[in-house]
Coordinates of C-alpha atoms and ligand atoms in Angstrom, one line a residue:
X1 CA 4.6 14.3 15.3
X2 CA 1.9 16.7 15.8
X3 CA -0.9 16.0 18.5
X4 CA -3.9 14.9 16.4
X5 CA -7.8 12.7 16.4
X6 CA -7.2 9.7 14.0
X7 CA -10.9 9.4 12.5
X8 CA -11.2 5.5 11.5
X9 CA -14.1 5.2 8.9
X10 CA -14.6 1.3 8.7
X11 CA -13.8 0.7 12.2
X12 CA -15.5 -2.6 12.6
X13 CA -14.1 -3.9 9.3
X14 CA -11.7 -6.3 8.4
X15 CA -8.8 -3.9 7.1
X16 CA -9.1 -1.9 10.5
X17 CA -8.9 -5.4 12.7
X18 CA -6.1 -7.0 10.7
X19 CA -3.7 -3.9 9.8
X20 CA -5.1 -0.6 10.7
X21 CA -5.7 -0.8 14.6
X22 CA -2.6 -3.3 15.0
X23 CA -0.2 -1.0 13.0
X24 CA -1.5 2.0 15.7
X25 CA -1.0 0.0 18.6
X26 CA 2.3 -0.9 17.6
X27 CA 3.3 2.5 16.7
X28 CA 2.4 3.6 20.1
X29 CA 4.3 0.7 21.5
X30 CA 7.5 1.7 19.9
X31 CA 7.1 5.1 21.4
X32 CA 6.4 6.9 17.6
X33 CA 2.5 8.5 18.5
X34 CA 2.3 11.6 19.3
X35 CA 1.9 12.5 23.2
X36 CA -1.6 13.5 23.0
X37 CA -3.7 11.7 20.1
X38 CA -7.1 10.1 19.9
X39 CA -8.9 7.5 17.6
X40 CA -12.8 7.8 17.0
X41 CA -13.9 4.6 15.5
X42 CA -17.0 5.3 13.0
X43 CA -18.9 2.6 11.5
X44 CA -22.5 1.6 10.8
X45 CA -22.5 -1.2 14.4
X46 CA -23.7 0.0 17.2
X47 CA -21.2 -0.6 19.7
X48 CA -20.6 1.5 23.3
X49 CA -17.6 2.8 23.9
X50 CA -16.6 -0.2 25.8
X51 CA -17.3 -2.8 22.7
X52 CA -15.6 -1.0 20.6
X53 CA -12.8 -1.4 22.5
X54 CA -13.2 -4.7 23.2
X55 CA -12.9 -5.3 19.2
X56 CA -10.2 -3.9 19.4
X57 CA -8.3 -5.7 22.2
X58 CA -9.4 -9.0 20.1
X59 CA -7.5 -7.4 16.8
X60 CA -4.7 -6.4 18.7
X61 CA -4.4 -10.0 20.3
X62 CA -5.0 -12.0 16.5
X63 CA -3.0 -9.7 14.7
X64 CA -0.8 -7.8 16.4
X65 CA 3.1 -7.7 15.6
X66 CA 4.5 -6.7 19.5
X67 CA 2.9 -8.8 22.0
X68 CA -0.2 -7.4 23.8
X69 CA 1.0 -7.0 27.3
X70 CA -1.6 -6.2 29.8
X71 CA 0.4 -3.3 30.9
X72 CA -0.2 0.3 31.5
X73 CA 0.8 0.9 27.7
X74 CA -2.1 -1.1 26.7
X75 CA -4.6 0.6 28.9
X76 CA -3.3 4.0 27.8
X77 CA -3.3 3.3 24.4
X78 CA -7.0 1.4 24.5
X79 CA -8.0 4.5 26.9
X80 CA -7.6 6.7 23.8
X81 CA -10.5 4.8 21.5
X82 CA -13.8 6.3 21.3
X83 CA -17.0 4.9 18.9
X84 CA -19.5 7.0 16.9
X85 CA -21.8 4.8 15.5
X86 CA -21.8 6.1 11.5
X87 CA -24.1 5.7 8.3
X88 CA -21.9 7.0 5.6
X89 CA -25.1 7.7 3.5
X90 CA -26.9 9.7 6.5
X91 CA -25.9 13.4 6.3
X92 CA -27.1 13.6 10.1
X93 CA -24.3 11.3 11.0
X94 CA -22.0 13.6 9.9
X95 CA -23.1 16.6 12.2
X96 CA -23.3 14.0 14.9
X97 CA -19.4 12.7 14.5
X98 CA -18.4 16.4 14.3
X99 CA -20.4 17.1 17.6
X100 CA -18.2 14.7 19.0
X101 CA -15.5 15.7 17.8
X102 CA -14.7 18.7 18.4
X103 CA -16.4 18.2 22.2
X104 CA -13.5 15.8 22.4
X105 CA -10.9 18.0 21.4
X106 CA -12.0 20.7 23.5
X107 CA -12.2 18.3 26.8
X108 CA -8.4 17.0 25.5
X109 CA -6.9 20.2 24.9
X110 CA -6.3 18.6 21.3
X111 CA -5.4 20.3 18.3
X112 CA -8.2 20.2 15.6
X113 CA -6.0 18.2 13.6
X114 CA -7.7 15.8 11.9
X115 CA -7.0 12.5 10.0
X116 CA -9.6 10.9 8.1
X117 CA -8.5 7.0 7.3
X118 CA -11.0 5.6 5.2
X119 CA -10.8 1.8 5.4
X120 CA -14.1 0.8 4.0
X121 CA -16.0 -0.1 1.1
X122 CA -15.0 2.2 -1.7
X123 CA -18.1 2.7 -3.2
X124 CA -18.8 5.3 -0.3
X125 CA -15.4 7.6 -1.0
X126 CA -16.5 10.1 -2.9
X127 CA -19.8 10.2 -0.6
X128 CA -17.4 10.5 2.1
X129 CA -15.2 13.3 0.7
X130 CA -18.0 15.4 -0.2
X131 CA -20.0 14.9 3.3
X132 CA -16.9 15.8 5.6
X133 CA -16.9 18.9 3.6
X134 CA -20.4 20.0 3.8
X135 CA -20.7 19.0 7.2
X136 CA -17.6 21.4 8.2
X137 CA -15.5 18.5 9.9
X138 CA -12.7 19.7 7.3
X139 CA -12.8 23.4 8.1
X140 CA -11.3 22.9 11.8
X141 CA -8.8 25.0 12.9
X142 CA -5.6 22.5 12.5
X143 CA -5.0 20.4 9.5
X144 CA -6.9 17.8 7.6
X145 CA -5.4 14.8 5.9
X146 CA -7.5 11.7 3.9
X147 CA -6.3 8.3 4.0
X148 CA -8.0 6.4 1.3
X149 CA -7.4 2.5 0.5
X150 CA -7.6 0.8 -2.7
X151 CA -9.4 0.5 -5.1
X152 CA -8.9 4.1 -6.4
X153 CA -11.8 3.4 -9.2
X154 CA -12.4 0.2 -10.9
X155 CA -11.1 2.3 -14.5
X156 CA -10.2 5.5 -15.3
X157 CA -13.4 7.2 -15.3
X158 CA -14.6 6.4 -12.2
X159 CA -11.3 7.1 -11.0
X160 CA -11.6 10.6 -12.1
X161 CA -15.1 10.9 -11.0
X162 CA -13.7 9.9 -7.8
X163 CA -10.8 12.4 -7.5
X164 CA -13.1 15.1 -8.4
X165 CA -15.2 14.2 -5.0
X166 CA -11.9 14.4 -2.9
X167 CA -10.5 16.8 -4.5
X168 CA -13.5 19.3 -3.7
X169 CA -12.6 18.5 -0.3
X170 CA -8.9 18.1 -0.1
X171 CA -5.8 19.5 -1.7
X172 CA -3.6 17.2 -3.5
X173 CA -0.8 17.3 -1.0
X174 CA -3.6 16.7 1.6
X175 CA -4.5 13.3 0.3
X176 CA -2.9 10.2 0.8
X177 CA -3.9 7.1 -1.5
X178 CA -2.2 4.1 0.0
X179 CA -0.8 1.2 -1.8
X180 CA 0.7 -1.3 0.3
X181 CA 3.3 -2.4 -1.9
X182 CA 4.9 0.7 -1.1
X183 CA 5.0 0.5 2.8
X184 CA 7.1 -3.0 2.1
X185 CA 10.4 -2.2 3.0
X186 CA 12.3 -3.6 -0.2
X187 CA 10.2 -1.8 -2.1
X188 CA 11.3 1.1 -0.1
X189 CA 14.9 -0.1 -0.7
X190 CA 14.4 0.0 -4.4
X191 CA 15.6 3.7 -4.5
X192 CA 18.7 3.0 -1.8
X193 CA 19.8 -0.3 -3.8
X194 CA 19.6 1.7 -7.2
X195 CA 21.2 5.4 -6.2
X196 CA 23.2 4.5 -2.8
X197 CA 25.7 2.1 -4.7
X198 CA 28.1 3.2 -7.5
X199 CA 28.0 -0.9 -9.1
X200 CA 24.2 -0.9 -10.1
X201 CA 23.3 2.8 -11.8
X202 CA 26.4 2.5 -14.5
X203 CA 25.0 -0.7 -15.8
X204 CA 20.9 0.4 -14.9
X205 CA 20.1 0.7 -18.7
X206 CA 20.0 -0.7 -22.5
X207 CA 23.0 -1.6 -22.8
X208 CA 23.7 -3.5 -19.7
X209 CA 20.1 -5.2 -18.5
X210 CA 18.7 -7.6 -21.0
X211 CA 15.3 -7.9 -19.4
X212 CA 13.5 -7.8 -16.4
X213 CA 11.3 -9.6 -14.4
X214 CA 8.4 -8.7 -11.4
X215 CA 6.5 -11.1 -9.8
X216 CA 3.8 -11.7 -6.8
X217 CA 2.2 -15.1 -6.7
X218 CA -0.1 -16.0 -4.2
X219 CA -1.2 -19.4 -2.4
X220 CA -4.5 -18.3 -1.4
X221 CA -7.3 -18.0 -3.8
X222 CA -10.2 -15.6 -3.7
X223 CA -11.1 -16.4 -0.4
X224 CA -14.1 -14.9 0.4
X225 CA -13.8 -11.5 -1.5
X226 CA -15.5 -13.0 -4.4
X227 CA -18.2 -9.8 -4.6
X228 CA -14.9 -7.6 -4.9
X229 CA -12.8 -9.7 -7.4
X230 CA -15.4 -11.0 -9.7
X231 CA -15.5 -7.6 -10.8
X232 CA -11.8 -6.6 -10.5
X233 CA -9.6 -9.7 -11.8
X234 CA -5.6 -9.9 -11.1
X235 CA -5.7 -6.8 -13.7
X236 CA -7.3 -4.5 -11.8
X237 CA -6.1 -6.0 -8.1
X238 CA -2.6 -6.4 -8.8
X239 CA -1.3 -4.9 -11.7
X240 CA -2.9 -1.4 -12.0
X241 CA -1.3 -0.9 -8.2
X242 CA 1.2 -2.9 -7.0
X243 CA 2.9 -3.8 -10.0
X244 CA 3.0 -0.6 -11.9
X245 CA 4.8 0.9 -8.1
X246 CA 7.8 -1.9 -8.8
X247 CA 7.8 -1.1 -12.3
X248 CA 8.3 2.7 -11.5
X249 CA 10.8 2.6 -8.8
X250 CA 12.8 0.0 -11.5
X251 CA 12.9 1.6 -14.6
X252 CA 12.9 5.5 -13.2
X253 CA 15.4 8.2 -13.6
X254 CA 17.6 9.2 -10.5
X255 CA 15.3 12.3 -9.1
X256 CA 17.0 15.4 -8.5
X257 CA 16.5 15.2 -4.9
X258 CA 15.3 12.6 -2.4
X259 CA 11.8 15.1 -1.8
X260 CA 8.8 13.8 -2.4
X261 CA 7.8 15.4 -5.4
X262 CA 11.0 15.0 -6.9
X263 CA 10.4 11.1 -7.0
X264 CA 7.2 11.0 -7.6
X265 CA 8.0 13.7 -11.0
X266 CA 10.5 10.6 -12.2
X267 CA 7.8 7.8 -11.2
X268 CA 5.4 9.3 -13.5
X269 CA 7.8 9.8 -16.3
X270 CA 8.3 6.1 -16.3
X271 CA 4.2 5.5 -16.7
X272 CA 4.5 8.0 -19.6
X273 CA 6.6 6.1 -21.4
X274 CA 5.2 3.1 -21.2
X275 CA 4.0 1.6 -24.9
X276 CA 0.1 1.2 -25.1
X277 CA -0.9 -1.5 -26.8
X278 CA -4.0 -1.7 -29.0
X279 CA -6.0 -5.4 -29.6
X280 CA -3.6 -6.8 -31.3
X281 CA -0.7 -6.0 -29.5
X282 CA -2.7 -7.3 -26.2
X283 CA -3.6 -10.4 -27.5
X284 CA 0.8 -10.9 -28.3
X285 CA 1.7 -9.4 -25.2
X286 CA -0.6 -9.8 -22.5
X287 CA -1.3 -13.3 -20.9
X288 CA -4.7 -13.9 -18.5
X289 CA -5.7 -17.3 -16.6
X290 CA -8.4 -18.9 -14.2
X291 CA -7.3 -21.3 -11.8
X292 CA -8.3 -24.9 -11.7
X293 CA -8.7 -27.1 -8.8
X294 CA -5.7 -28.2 -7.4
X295 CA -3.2 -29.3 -4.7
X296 CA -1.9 -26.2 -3.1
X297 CA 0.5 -26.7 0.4
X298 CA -0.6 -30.4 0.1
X299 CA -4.5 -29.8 0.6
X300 CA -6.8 -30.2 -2.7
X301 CA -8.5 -27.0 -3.4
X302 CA -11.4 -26.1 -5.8
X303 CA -11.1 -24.2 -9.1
X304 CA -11.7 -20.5 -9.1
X305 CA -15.4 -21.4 -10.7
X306 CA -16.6 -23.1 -7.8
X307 CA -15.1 -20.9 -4.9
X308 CA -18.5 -19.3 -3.1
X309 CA -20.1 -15.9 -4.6
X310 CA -18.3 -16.8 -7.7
X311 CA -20.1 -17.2 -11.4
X312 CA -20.0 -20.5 -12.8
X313 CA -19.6 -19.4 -16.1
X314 CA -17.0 -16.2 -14.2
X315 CA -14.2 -15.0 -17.2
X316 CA -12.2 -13.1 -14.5
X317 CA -9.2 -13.5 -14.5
X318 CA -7.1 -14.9 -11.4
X319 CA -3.5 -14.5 -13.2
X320 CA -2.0 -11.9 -15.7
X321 CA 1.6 -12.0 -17.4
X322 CA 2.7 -9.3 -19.4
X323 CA 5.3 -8.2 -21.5
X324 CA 6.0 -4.2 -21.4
X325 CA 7.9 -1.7 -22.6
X326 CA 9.3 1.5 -21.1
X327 CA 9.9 3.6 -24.5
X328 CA 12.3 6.0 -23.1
X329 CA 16.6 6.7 -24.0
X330 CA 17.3 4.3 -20.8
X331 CA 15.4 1.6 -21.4
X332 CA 14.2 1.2 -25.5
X333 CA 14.2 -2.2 -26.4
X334 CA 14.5 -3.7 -22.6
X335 CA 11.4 -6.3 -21.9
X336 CA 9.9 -5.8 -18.6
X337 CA 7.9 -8.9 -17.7
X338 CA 5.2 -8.7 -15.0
X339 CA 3.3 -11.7 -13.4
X340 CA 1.2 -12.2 -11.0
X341 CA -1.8 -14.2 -9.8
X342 CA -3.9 -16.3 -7.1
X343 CA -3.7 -20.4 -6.3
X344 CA 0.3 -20.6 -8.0
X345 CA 3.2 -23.0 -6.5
X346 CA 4.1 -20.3 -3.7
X347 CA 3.8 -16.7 -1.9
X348 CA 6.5 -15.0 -3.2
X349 CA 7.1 -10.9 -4.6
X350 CA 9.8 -10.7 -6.0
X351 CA 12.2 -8.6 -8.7
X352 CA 14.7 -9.9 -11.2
X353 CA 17.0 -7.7 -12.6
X354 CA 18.9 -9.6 -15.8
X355 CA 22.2 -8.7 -17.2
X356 CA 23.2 -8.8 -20.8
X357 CA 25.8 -11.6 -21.3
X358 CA 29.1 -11.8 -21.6
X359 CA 30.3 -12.7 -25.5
X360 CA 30.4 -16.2 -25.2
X361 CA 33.7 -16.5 -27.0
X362 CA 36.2 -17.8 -24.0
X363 CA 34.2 -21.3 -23.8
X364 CA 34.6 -21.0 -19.6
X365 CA 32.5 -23.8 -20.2
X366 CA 32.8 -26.6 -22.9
X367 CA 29.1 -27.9 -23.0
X368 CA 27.2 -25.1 -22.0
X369 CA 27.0 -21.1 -22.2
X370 CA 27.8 -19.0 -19.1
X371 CA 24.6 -18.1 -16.9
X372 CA 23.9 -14.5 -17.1
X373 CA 24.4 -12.4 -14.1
X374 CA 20.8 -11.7 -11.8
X375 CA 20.2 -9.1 -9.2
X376 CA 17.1 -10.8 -7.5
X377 CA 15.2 -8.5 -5.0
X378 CA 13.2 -10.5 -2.5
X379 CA 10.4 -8.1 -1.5
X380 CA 7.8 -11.1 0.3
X381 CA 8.1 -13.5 2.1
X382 CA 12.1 -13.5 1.9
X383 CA 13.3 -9.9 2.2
X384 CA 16.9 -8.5 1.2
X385 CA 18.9 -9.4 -2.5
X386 CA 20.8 -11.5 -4.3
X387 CA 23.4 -11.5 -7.1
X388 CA 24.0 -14.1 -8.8
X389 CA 27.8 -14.3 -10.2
X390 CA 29.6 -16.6 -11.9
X391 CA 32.8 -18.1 -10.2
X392 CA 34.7 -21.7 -10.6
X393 CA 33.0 -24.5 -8.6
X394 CA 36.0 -26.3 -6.4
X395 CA 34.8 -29.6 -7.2
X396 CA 33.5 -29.7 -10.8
X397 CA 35.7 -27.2 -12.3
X398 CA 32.7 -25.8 -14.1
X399 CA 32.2 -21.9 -14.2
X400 CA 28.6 -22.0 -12.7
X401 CA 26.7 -19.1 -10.6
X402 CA 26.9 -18.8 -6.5
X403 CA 24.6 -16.4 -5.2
X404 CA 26.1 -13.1 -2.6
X405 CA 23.3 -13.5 -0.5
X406 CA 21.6 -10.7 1.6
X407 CA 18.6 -11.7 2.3
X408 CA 17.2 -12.4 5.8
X409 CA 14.1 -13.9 6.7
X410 CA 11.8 -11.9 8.2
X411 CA 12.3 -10.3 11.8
X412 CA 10.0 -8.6 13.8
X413 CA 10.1 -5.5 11.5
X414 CA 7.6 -3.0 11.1
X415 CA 4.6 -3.7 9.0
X416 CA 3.9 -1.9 5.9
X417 CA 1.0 -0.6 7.4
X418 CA 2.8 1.0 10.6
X419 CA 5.4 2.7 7.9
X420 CA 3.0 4.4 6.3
X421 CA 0.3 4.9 8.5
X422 CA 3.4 6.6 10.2
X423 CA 3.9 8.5 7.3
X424 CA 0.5 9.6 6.9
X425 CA 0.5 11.5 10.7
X426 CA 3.9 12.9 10.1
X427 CA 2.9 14.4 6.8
X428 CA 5.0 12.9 4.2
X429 CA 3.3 11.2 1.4
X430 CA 6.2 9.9 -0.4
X431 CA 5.2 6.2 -0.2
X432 CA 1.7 7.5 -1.4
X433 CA 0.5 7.7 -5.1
X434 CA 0.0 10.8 -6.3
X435 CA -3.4 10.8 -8.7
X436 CA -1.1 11.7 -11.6
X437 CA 0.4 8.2 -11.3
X438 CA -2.5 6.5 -10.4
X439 CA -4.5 8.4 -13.5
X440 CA -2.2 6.8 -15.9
X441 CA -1.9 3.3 -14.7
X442 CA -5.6 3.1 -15.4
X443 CA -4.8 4.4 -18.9
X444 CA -2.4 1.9 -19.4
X445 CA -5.0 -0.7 -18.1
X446 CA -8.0 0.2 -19.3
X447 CA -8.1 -1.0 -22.9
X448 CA -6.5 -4.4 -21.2
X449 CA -9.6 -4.7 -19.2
X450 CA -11.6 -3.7 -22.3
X451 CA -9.6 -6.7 -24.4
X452 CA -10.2 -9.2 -21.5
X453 CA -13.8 -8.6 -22.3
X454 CA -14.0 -8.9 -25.8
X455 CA -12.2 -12.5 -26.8
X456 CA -8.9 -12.6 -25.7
X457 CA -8.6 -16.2 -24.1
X458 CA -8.4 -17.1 -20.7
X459 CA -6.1 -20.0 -20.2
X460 CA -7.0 -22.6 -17.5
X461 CA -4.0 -23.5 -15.1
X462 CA -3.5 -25.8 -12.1
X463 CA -3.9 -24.4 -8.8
X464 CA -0.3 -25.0 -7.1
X465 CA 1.0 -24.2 -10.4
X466 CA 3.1 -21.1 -12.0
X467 CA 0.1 -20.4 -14.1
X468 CA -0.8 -21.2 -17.5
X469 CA 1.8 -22.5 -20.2
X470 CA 1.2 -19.1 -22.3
X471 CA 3.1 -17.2 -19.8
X472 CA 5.9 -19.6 -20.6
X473 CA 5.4 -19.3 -24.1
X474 CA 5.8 -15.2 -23.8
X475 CA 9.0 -15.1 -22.4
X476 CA 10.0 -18.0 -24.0
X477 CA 9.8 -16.7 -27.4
X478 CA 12.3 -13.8 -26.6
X479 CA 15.1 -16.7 -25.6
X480 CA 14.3 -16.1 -21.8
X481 CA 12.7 -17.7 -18.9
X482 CA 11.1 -16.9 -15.8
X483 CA 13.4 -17.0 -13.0
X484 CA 11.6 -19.0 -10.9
X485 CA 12.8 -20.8 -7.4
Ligands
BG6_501 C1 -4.1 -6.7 -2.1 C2 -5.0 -7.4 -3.0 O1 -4.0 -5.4 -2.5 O2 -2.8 -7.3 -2.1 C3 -5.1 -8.9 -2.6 O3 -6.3 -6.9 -3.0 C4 -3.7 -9.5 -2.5 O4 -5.9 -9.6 -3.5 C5 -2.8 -8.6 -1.6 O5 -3.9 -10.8 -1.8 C6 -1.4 -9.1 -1.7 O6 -0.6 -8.4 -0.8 P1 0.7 -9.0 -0.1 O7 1.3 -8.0 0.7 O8 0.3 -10.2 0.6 O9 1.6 -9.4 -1.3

C-alpha cells in the first residue's frame, strides 16, 4: 500500500466515530496500513490536536472491533491524527487545510498522495468536489482519490448534478462511491458461490430458478435520523443502493474476467434489463408501508408518526416490497422479489435463491407436494448458506427438507468498512459503484418515488411485524411465499 494522508471530512461525526476511525485503527492493528500514513481530521468543531484525539480514543474504545490495548500500537497509530478545524462553505478553509497539508508532508517525508473520505452531510459534496479543486489540494504531486458516502442524490437529477461537481474534479476511476452492502462479506461471496462451483451456474437461469427472494429487515426504527429519512423513505435508503447491489451480483452474467471493470460491465447489464414500470404497473407490483406502534424485542415502541422530527401527518414510507423483473435470455419470466423495511420481527439480510420443482408425479409424499429446493444466503446477522434438500426423515418416513448448513455466526471478522476502506487506499474500486450503475438505479426508482407521491397507498403494519399483508398478497398471488425464519 502506498504511503499516503487520509483527509477525513466529517471527522467529528457520527459515521467517522462508529465505522470510519474504528475500521483505520483496526487496519493498522492487523498490520494492513501503509508504513508511513497520516489522518487530518477536518470538521467545523474546534478541537486541538489533543481533543481530537481524544474523540478518537473514545470511538475506538465504543466501537472498535480488536480491543484497544494501551500499547505502543495505539500510541503510534493515535500519534498519526492531526485536526484542522473546517467550514466546508468557507473557501479560506480550504487554503488553510492545504497549508497544512502539504507542511505535513514535507516534515513526514510523505508522498502527496492524498485521500479525500467524505463522511458528512451530503448536501456539501458537490461544494466539496469543486473547492478541493479550486483550492489546488487535488493538483499535488502523488495521487488523489474521493471517498464519498451515501446518499449519491436523493433522484436522478440531483445525482447527475452531483457527479458533474466531482467529476470536474476527479476521474471516474479516481472516485469511490461506497455502499456498504458491498464491503459485507457474503455479498462479496456472491460472485465465489455463483462462478467458483460447477453445481449452481448450470441451473443459475429460467429454466431452473422459479423465483427469487432479497430481504433486509430491520428492528430499529428511524431512530433519530428523522431529518434524513422523512425525505428519503425505505425507497430511497434501501432499495436504490443496497438492494439493487444484491440484485446485480444475483441475476448478472459471469464477467469475462475477475477485473473490476469487467464486473462492474455485467452489473450494469443487469440494471439495463430491468422492466420499468409505469403507474399502473407500480400500483401491481410495488408494495410501501408505515410502521405502527408495536412490541419489538419485548419493549413497546411508538409508530413511525410519533418518533421525534417526524410529521404527524408523514406518508414516508418505512417498508417497500417489490416484484421485479430482469428482461434478459437468463432470466425472462423469473420474479425477483425484494423487501425491506424498519420496526419488522427481526435484523436479518438475507437471499433466497428458489428452484423450480420437481414434476410432482412420484407422490414421495401422499398428503402433500415435495418442498422445492432453496439456496438461502445469510448476508446479516447469520453469515455463510444453506441448501435446502429433500431427503427421507428416519422417523416419519416422510420425504421432507434438511438444510446443508454453512453458516457460522459471526467471528471477529473484518468490518465492511475495514474491506473497503482497505480497498479504497490500495486502489481497487471493485466493491465501489461506478456512476453508470448508480445513474440507473435512480432511473429505475424515480417514477417509484414519483408514484409514492401521487396515491399509491401506504399500508399500515405492526411494528415487530413482517410488514404489511400486501406484501403477502404480492407474492402470494404468484403461488409463492416469503421464505421467512
Ligand atoms: C444504511 C441505511 O445505508 O443501511 C440505514 O441508511 C440502515 O437506514 C442501514 O439502517 C442498514 O445497514 P446494515 O448493515 O445494518 O444492514
Amino acid at each position: 500500500m502506498d504511503d499516503q494522508t487520509f483527509i477525513l471530512f466529517g471527522a467529528s461525526g457520527d459515521l467517522a466515530k462508529r465505522k470510519v476511525l474504528p475500521a483505520l485503527y483496526n487496519l493498522h492493528r492487523d498490520g494492513k496500513m501503509p508504513r508511513r500514513f497520516t489522518v487530518i481530521g477536518a470538521s467545523r468543531r474546534p478541537y486541538s490536536r489533543e481533543a481530537f484525539q481524544g474523540l478518537v480514543m473514545d470511538a475506538l474504545h465504543q466501537y472498535s472491533r480488536h480491543p484497544v490495548d494501551s500499547d505502543e500500537t495505539t500510541a503510534e497509530f493515535l500519534d498519526r491524527f492531526h485536526y484542522v478545524p473546517f467550514d466546508a462553505g468557507n473557501a479560506d478553509d480550504y487554503t488553510a487545510l492545504k497549508g497544512y497539508l502539504e507542511d505535513l508532508e514535507a516534515r513526514a517525508h510523505l508522498p502527496q498522495n492524498r485521500l479525500f473520505y467524505l463522511a458528512m452531510a451530503p448536501d456539501f459534496f458537490g461544494t466539496i468536489a469543486v473547492q478541493l479543486q479550486a483550492s489546488g489540494l487535488t493538483s499535488g504531486t502523488g495521487w488523489k482519490r474521493l471517498v464519498i458516502e451515501k446518499p449519491f442524490g436523493h433522484d436522478y437529477r440531483s445525482a447527475a448534478e452531483l457527479n458533474r461537481q466531482v467529476s470536474a474534479a476527479f476521474d471516474e476511476r479516481e472516485v469511490f462511491r461506497i455502499d456498504h452492502y458491498l464491503g459485507k462479506e457474503m455479498v462479496q461471496n456472491i460472485e465465489i458461490i455463483r462462478f467458483a462451483n460447477s453445481i449452481f451456474e448450470p441451473l443459475w437461469n429460467n429454466r431452473f430458478i422459479s423465483n427469487v427472494q432479497i430481504t433486509s429487515s430491520e428492528v430499529v426504527g428511524v431512530e433519530d435520523r428523522a431529518a434524513y429519512y422523512e425525505k428519503a423513505g425505505a425507497l430511497r435508503d434501501m432499495v436504490q443502493n443496497h438492494m439493487m447491489q444484491m440484485l446485480m451480483l444475483i441475476a448478472m452474467e459471469p464477467p469475462s474476467r475477475l477485473n473490476t471493470e469487467a464486473i462492474r460491465d455485467e452489473k450494469v447489464k443487469v440494471l439495463r434489463s430491468l422492466r420499468r414500470y409505469d403507474e399502473a404497473k407500480i400500483a401491481q407490483n410495488v408494495v410501501r408501508g408505515q410502521y405502527l406502534s408495536g412490541r419489538v424485542g419485548g419493549q413497546e415502541v411508538v409508530g413511525y408518526l410519533n418518533e421525534p422530527g417526524v410529521a404527524p401527518t408523514s406518508t414516508t414510507e418505512t417498508f417497500v416490497a417489490a416484484k421485479l423483473y430482469v428482461d434478459n435470455f437468463r432470466w425472462a419470466g423469473v420474479p425477483f422479489y425484494i423487501r425491506t423495511g424498519k420496526r419488522m420481527k427481526e435484523k436479518m439480510t438475507k437471499i433466497v435463491v428458489q428452484f423450480e420443482s420437481i414434476p410432482d408425479k412420484l407422490f414421495f409424499n401422499k398428503d402433500s407436494s415435495l418442498a422445492p429446493n432453496l439456496l438461502t444466503i445469510h448476508v446479516n446477522p447469520v453469515q455463510g448458506m444453506e441448501l435446502s434438500i429433500n431427503v427421507e426423515q428416519e422417523e416419519s418416513g416422510r420425504v421432507e427438507p434438511s438444510e446443508i448448513d454453512f453458516t457460522r455466526e459471526s467471528r471477529n471478522s473484518p468490518e465492511a468498512y475495514e474491506r473497503l476502506i482497505e480497498d479504497a487506499m490500495t486502489d481497487d474500486p471493485t466493491f465501489f459503484t461506478r456512476w453508470d450503475e448508480v445513474s440507473l438505479a435512480w432511473k429505475w426508482v424515480d417514477p417509484i418515488s414519483e408514484a409514492f407521491q401521487q396515491h399509491q397507498p401506504l399500508y399500515p403494519y405492526i411494528a415487530g411485524s413482517t410488514g404489511p399483508a400486501a406484501a403477502d398478497e404480492l407474492i402470494r398471488a404468484d403461488g409463492f411465499r416469503w421464505w421467512n425464519g
